[in-house]
mmCIF file of C-alpha atoms and ligand atoms in Angstrom:
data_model
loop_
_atom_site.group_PDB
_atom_site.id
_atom_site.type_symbol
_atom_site.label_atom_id
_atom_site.label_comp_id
_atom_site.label_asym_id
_atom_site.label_seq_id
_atom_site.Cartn_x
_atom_site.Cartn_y
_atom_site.Cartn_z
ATOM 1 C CA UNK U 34 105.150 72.483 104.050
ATOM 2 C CA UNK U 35 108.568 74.558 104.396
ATOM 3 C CA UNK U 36 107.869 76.061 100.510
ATOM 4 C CA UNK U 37 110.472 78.778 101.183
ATOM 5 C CA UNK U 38 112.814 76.485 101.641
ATOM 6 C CA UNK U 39 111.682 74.129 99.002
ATOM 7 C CA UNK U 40 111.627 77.329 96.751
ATOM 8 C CA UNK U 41 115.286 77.766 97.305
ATOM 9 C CA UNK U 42 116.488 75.039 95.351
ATOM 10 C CA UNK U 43 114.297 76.346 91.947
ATOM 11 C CA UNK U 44 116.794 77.346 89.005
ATOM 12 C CA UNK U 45 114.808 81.555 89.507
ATOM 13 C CA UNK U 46 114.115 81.227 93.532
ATOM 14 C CA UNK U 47 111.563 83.848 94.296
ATOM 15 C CA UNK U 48 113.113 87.278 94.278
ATOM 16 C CA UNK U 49 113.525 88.687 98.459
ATOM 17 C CA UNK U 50 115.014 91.820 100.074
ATOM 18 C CA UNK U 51 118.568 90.240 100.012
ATOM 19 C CA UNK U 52 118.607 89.373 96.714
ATOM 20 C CA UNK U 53 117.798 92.734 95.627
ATOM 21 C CA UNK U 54 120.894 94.035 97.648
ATOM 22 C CA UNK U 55 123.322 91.350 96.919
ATOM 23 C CA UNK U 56 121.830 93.105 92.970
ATOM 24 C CA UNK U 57 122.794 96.597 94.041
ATOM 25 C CA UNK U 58 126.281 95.197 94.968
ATOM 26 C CA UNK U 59 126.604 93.234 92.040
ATOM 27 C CA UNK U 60 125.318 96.284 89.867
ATOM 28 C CA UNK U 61 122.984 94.385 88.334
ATOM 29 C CA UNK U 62 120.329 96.274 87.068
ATOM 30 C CA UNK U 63 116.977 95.379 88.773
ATOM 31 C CA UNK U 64 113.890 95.435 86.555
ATOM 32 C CA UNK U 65 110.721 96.861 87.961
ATOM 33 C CA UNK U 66 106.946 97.237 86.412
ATOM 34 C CA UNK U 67 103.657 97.987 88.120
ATOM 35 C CA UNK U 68 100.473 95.023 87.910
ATOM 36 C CA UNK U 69 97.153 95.915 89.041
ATOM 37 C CA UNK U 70 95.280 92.603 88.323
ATOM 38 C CA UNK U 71 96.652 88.678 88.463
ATOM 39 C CA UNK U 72 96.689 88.313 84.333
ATOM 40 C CA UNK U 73 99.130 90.964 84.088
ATOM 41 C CA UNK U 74 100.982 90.021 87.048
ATOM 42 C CA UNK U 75 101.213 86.696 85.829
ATOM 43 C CA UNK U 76 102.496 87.920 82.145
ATOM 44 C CA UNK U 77 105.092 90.444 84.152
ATOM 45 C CA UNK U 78 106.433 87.453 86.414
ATOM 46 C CA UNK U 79 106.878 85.680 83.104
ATOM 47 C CA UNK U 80 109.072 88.419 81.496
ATOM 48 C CA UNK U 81 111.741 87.835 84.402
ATOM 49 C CA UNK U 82 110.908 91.242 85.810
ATOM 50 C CA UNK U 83 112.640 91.607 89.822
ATOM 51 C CA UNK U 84 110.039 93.556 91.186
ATOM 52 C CA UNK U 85 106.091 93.897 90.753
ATOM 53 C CA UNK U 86 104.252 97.100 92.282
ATOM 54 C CA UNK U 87 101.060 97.698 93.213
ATOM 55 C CA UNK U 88 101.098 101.242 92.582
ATOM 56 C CA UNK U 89 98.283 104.140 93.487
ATOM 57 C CA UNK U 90 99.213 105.058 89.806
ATOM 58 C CA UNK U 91 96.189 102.429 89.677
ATOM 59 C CA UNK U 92 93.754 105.475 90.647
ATOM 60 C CA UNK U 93 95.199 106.921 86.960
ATOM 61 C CA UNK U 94 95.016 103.615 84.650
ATOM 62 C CA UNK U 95 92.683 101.515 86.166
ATOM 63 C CA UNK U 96 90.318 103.954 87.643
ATOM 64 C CA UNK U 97 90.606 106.914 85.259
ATOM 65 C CA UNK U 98 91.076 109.331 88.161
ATOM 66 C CA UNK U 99 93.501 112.656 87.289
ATOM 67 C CA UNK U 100 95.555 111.788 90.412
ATOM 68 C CA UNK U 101 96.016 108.949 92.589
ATOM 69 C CA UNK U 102 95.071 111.468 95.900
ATOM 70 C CA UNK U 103 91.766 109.417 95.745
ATOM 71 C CA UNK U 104 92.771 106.109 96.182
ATOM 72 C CA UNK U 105 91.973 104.203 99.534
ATOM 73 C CA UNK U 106 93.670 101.923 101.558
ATOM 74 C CA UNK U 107 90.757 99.021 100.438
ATOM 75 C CA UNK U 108 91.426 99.720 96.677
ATOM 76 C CA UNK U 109 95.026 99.224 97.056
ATOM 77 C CA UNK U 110 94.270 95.841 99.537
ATOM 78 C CA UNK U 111 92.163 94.676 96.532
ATOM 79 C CA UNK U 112 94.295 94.592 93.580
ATOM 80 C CA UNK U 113 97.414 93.768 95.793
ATOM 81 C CA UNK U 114 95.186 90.733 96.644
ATOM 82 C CA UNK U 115 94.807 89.955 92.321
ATOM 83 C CA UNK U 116 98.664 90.635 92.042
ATOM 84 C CA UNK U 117 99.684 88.398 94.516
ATOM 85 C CA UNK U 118 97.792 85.154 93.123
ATOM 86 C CA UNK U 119 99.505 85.821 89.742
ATOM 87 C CA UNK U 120 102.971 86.000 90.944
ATOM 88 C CA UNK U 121 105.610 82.922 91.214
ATOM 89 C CA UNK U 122 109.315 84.981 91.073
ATOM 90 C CA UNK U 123 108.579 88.880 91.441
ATOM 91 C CA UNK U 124 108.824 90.990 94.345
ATOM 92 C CA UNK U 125 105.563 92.670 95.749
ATOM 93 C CA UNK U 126 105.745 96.238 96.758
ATOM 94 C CA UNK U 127 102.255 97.733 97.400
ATOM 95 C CA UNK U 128 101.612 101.526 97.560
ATOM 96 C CA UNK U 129 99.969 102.950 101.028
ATOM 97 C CA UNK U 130 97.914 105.550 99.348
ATOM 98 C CA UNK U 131 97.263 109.504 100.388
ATOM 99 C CA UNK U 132 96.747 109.953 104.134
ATOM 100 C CA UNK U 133 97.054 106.318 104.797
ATOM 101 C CA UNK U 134 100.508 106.756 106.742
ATOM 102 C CA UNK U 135 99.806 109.943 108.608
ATOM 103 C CA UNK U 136 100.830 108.348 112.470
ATOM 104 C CA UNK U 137 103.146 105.902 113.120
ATOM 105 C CA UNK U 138 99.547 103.730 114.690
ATOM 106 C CA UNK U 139 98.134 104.465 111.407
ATOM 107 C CA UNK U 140 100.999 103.674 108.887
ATOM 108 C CA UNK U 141 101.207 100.248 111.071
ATOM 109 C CA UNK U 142 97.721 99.595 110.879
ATOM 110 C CA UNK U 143 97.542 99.920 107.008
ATOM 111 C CA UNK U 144 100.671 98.237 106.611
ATOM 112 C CA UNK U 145 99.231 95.097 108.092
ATOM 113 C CA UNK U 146 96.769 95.184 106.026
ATOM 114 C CA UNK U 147 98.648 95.288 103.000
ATOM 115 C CA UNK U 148 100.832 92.614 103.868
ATOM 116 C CA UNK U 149 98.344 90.153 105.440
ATOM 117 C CA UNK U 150 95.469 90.594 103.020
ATOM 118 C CA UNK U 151 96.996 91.872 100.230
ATOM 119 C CA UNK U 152 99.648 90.091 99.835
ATOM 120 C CA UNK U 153 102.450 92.584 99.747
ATOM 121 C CA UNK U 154 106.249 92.002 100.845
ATOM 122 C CA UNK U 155 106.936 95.639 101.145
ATOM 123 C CA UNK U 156 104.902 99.168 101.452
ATOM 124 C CA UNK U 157 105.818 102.281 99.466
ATOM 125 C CA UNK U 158 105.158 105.282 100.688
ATOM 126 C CA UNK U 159 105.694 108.867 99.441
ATOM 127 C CA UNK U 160 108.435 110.190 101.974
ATOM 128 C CA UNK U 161 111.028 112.877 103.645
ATOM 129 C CA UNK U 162 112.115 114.399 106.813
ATOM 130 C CA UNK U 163 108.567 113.888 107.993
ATOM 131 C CA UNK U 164 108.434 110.422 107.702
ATOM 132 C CA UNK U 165 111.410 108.885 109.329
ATOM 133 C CA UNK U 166 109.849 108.324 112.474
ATOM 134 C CA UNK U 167 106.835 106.597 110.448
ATOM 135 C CA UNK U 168 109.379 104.097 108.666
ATOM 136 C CA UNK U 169 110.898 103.835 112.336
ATOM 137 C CA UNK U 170 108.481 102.991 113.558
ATOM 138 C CA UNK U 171 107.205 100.166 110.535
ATOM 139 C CA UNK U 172 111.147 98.843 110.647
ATOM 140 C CA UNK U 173 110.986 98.138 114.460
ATOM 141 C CA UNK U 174 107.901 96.211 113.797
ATOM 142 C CA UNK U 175 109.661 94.040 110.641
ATOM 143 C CA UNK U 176 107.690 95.378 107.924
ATOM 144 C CA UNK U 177 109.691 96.163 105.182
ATOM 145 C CA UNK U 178 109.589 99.904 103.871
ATOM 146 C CA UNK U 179 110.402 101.460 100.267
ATOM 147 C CA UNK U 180 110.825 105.525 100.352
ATOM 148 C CA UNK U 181 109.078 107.111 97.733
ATOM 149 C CA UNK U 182 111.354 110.280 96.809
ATOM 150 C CA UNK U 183 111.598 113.110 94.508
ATOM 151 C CA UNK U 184 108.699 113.459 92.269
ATOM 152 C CA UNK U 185 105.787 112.451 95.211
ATOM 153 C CA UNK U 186 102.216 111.981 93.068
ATOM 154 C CA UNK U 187 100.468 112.431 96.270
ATOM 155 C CA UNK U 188 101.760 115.963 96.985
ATOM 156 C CA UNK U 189 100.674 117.293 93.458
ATOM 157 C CA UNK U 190 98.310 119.669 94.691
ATOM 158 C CA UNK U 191 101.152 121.045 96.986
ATOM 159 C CA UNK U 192 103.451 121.068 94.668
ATOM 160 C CA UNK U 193 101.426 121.932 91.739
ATOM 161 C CA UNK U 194 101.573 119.795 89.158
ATOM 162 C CA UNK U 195 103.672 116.497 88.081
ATOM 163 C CA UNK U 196 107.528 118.990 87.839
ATOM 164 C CA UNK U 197 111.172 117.467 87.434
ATOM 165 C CA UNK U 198 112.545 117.840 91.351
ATOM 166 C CA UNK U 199 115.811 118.311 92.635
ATOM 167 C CA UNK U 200 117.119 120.640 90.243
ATOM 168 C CA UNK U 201 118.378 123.464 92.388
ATOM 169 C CA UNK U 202 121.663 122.964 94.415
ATOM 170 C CA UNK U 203 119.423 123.176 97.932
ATOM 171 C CA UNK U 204 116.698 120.975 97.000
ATOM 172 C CA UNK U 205 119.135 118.397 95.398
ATOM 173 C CA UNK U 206 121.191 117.952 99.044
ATOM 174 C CA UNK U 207 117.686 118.248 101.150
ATOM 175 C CA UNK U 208 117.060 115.034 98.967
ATOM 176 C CA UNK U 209 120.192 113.524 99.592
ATOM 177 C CA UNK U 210 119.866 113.705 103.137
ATOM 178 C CA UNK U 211 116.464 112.948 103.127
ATOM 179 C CA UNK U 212 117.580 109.378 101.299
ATOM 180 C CA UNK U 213 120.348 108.936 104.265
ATOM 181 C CA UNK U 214 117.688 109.982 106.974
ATOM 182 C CA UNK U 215 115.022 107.520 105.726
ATOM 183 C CA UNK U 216 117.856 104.696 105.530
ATOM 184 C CA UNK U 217 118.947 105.045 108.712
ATOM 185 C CA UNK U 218 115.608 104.970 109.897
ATOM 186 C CA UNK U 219 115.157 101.325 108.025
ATOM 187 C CA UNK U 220 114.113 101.837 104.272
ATOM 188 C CA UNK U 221 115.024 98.693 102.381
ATOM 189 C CA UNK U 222 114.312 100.352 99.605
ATOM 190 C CA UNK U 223 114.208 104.383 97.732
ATOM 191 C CA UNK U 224 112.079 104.762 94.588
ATOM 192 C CA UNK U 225 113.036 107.622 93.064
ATOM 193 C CA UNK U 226 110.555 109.567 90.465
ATOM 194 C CA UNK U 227 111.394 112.616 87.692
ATOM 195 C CA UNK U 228 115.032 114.037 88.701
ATOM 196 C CA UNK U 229 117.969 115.140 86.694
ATOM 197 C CA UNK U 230 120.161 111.852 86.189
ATOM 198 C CA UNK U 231 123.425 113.524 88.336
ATOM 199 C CA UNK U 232 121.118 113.488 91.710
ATOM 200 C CA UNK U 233 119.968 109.568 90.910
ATOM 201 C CA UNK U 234 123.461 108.981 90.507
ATOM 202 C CA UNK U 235 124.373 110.716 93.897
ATOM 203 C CA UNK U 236 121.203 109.062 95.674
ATOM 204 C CA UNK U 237 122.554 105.960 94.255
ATOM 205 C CA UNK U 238 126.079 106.446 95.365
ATOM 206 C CA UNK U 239 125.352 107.483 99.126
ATOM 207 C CA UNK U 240 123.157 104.724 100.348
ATOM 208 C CA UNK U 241 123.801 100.748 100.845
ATOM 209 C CA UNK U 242 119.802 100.037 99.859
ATOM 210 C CA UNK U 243 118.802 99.647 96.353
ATOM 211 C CA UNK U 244 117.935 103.050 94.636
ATOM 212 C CA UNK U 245 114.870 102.434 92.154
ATOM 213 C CA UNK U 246 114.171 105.315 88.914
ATOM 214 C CA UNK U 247 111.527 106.338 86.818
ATOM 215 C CA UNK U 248 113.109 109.346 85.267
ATOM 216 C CA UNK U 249 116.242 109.405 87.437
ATOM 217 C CA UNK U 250 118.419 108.410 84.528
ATOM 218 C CA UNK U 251 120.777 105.462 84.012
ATOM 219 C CA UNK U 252 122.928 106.007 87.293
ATOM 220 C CA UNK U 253 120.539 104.392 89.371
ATOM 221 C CA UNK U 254 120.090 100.192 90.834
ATOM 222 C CA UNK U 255 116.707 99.699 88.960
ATOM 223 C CA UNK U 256 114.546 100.899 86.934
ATOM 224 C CA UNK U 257 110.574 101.035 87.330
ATOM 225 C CA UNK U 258 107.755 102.077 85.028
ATOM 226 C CA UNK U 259 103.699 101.998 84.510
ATOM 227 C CA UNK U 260 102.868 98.705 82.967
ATOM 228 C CA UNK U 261 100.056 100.489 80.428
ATOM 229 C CA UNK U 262 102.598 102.834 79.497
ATOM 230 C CA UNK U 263 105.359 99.963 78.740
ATOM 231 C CA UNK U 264 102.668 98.186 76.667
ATOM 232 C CA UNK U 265 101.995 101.919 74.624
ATOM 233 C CA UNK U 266 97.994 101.446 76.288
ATOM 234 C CA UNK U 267 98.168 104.152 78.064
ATOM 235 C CA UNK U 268 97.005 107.274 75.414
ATOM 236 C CA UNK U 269 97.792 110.714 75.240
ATOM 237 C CA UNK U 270 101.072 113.133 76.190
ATOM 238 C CA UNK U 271 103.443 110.496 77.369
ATOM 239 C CA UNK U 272 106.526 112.082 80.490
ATOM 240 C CA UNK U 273 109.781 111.682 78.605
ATOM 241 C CA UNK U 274 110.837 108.810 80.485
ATOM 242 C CA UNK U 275 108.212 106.311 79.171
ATOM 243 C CA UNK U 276 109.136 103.878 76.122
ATOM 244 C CA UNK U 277 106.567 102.028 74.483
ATOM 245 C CA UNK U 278 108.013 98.485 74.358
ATOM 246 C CA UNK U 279 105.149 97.204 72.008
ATOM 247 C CA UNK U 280 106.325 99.403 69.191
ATOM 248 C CA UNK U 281 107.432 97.015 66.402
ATOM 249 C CA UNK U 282 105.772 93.632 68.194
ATOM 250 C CA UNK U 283 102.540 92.482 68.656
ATOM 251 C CA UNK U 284 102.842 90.035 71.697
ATOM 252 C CA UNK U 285 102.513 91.596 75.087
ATOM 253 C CA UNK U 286 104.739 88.898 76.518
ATOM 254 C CA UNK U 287 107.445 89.783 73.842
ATOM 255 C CA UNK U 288 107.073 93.216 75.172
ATOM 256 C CA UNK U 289 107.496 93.224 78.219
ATOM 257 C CA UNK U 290 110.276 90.739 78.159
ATOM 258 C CA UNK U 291 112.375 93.513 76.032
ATOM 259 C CA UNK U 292 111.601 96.032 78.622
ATOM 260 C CA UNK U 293 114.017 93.378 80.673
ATOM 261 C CA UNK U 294 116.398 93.273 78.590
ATOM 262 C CA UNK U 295 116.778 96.957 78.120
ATOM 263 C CA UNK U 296 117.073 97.775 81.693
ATOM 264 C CA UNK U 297 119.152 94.709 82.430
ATOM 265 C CA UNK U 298 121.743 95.364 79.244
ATOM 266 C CA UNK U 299 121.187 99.659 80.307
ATOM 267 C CA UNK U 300 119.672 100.048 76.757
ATOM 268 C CA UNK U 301 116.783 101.972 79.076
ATOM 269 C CA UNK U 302 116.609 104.578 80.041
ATOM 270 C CA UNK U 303 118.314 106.229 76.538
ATOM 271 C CA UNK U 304 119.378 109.799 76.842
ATOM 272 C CA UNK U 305 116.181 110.935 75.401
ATOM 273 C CA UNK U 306 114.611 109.576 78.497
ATOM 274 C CA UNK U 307 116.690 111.443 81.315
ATOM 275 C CA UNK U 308 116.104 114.918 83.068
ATOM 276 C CA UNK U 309 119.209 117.577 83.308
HETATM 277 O O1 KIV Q 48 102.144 104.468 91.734
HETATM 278 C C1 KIV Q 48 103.020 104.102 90.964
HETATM 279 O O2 KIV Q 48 102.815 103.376 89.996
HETATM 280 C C2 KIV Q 48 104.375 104.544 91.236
HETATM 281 C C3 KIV Q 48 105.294 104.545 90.061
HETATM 282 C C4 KIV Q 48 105.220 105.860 89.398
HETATM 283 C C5 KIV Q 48 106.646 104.150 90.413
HETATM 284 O O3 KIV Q 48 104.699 104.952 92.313
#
């Protein structure tokens, strides 16, 4: 009946927010990779990955949409859902997709639904000055929040196109303090996407909550990247970040349990895979 607690006692007790912290302290390297279905969650939970996401990056590989703007709230509640049943150890972050989190009601709303039929542990969503009063507001109410910063997919039609951010002086500290303001406001968590390896380092340095990359160099807590693009399914011009762990192997378990091992030893992310 009390499976937490019986869970507790298990030689790999299922990864929670603390234990990702007591990581950052420890600077142990956390290993991240998205899962959009339970077979794949099942084979990531195997290769001792920390944390699973759900991302909307799911619009791109599993739905073969050119952004993940389209995605809805019900897609993401669906393959959080699949996720979750193949999970035993791994974290579960699920994505609130575009305009899902507009209103503090709204980002509640959705966030409920991710949790309680979906599944999740945590909600992602793309943030900055204009959403601390949204992860506020989710933090007062106990769900746990990761801030999506830097690179936001969701905003590619603002920003046009998928650029390296943070590279001037201005934009790097508006970032900094965006990290600090999001923090304070409760963010457990900061995902960081596609900026030069000093800021990671700096985002890193100036906040007590786990700092998450994918292109934000080695001076980060963790690292995160797209399963399909880990397992080299994923066709086409690759960003510089991505390694394809299947090169040289033909097991996908195998794989994936290198990609581990290379973020927990720092083998990833190589120079080759960093922005200046
Ligand atoms: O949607 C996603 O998969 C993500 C990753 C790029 C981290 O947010």
């Amino acid at each position: 009946m009390y499976k937490q607690l019986e869970q507790r006692g298990m030689d790999s007790p299922p990864v929670n927010v603390g234990m990702l912290r007591d990581m950052k302290r420890a600077r142990e390297p956390i290993a991240c990779l998205t899962a959009y279905d339970a077979s794949f969650a099942q084979l990531v939970d195997f290769s001792g990955a920390d944390v699973v996401l759900v991302g909307d990056s799911l619009g791109m590989v599993i739905q073969g949409l050119d952004t993940t703007v389209p995605v809805t709230v019900n897609d993401m509640v669906y393959h959080a859902r699949c996720v979750a049943r193949g999970l035993r150890r791994a974290f579960l972050i699920v994505d609130m997709p575009f305009m899902s989190y507009t209103t503090s009601t709204q980002a509640l709303d959705n966030s409920v639904r991710l949790m309680q039929e979906g599944g999740a542990m945590m909600v992602k969503l793309e943030g900055g000055q204009g959403q601390v009063a949204i992860v506020e507001h989710l933090a007062q109410h106990d769900v746990p929040v990761c801030a999506h910063l830097g690179l936001k997919p969701q905003s590619v039609h603002k920003i046009g196109g998928f650029k390296v951010q943070g590279r001037e002086e201005q934009a790097a500290h508006r970032m900094i303090d965006e990290a600090r303001a999001l923090e304070s406001a409760g963010a457990d968590l900061v995902l960081l996407e596609c900026v030069p390896t000093s800021l990671g380092a700096a985002i890193r340095d100036a906040l007590h909550v786990p700092v998450i990359g994918i292109g934000a160099g080695p001076g980060v807590d963790g690292q995160i990247l797209v399963l399909y693009d880990v397992l080299g399914i994923t066709q086409g011009r690759m960003p510089r970040f991505v390694q394809n762990f299947m090169r040289g192997r033909d097991d996908p378990l195998e794989a994936l349990r290198a990609y581990v091992h290379a973020v927990k030893t720092r083998a990833y992310p190589a120079p080759e895979h960093t922005f200046s």
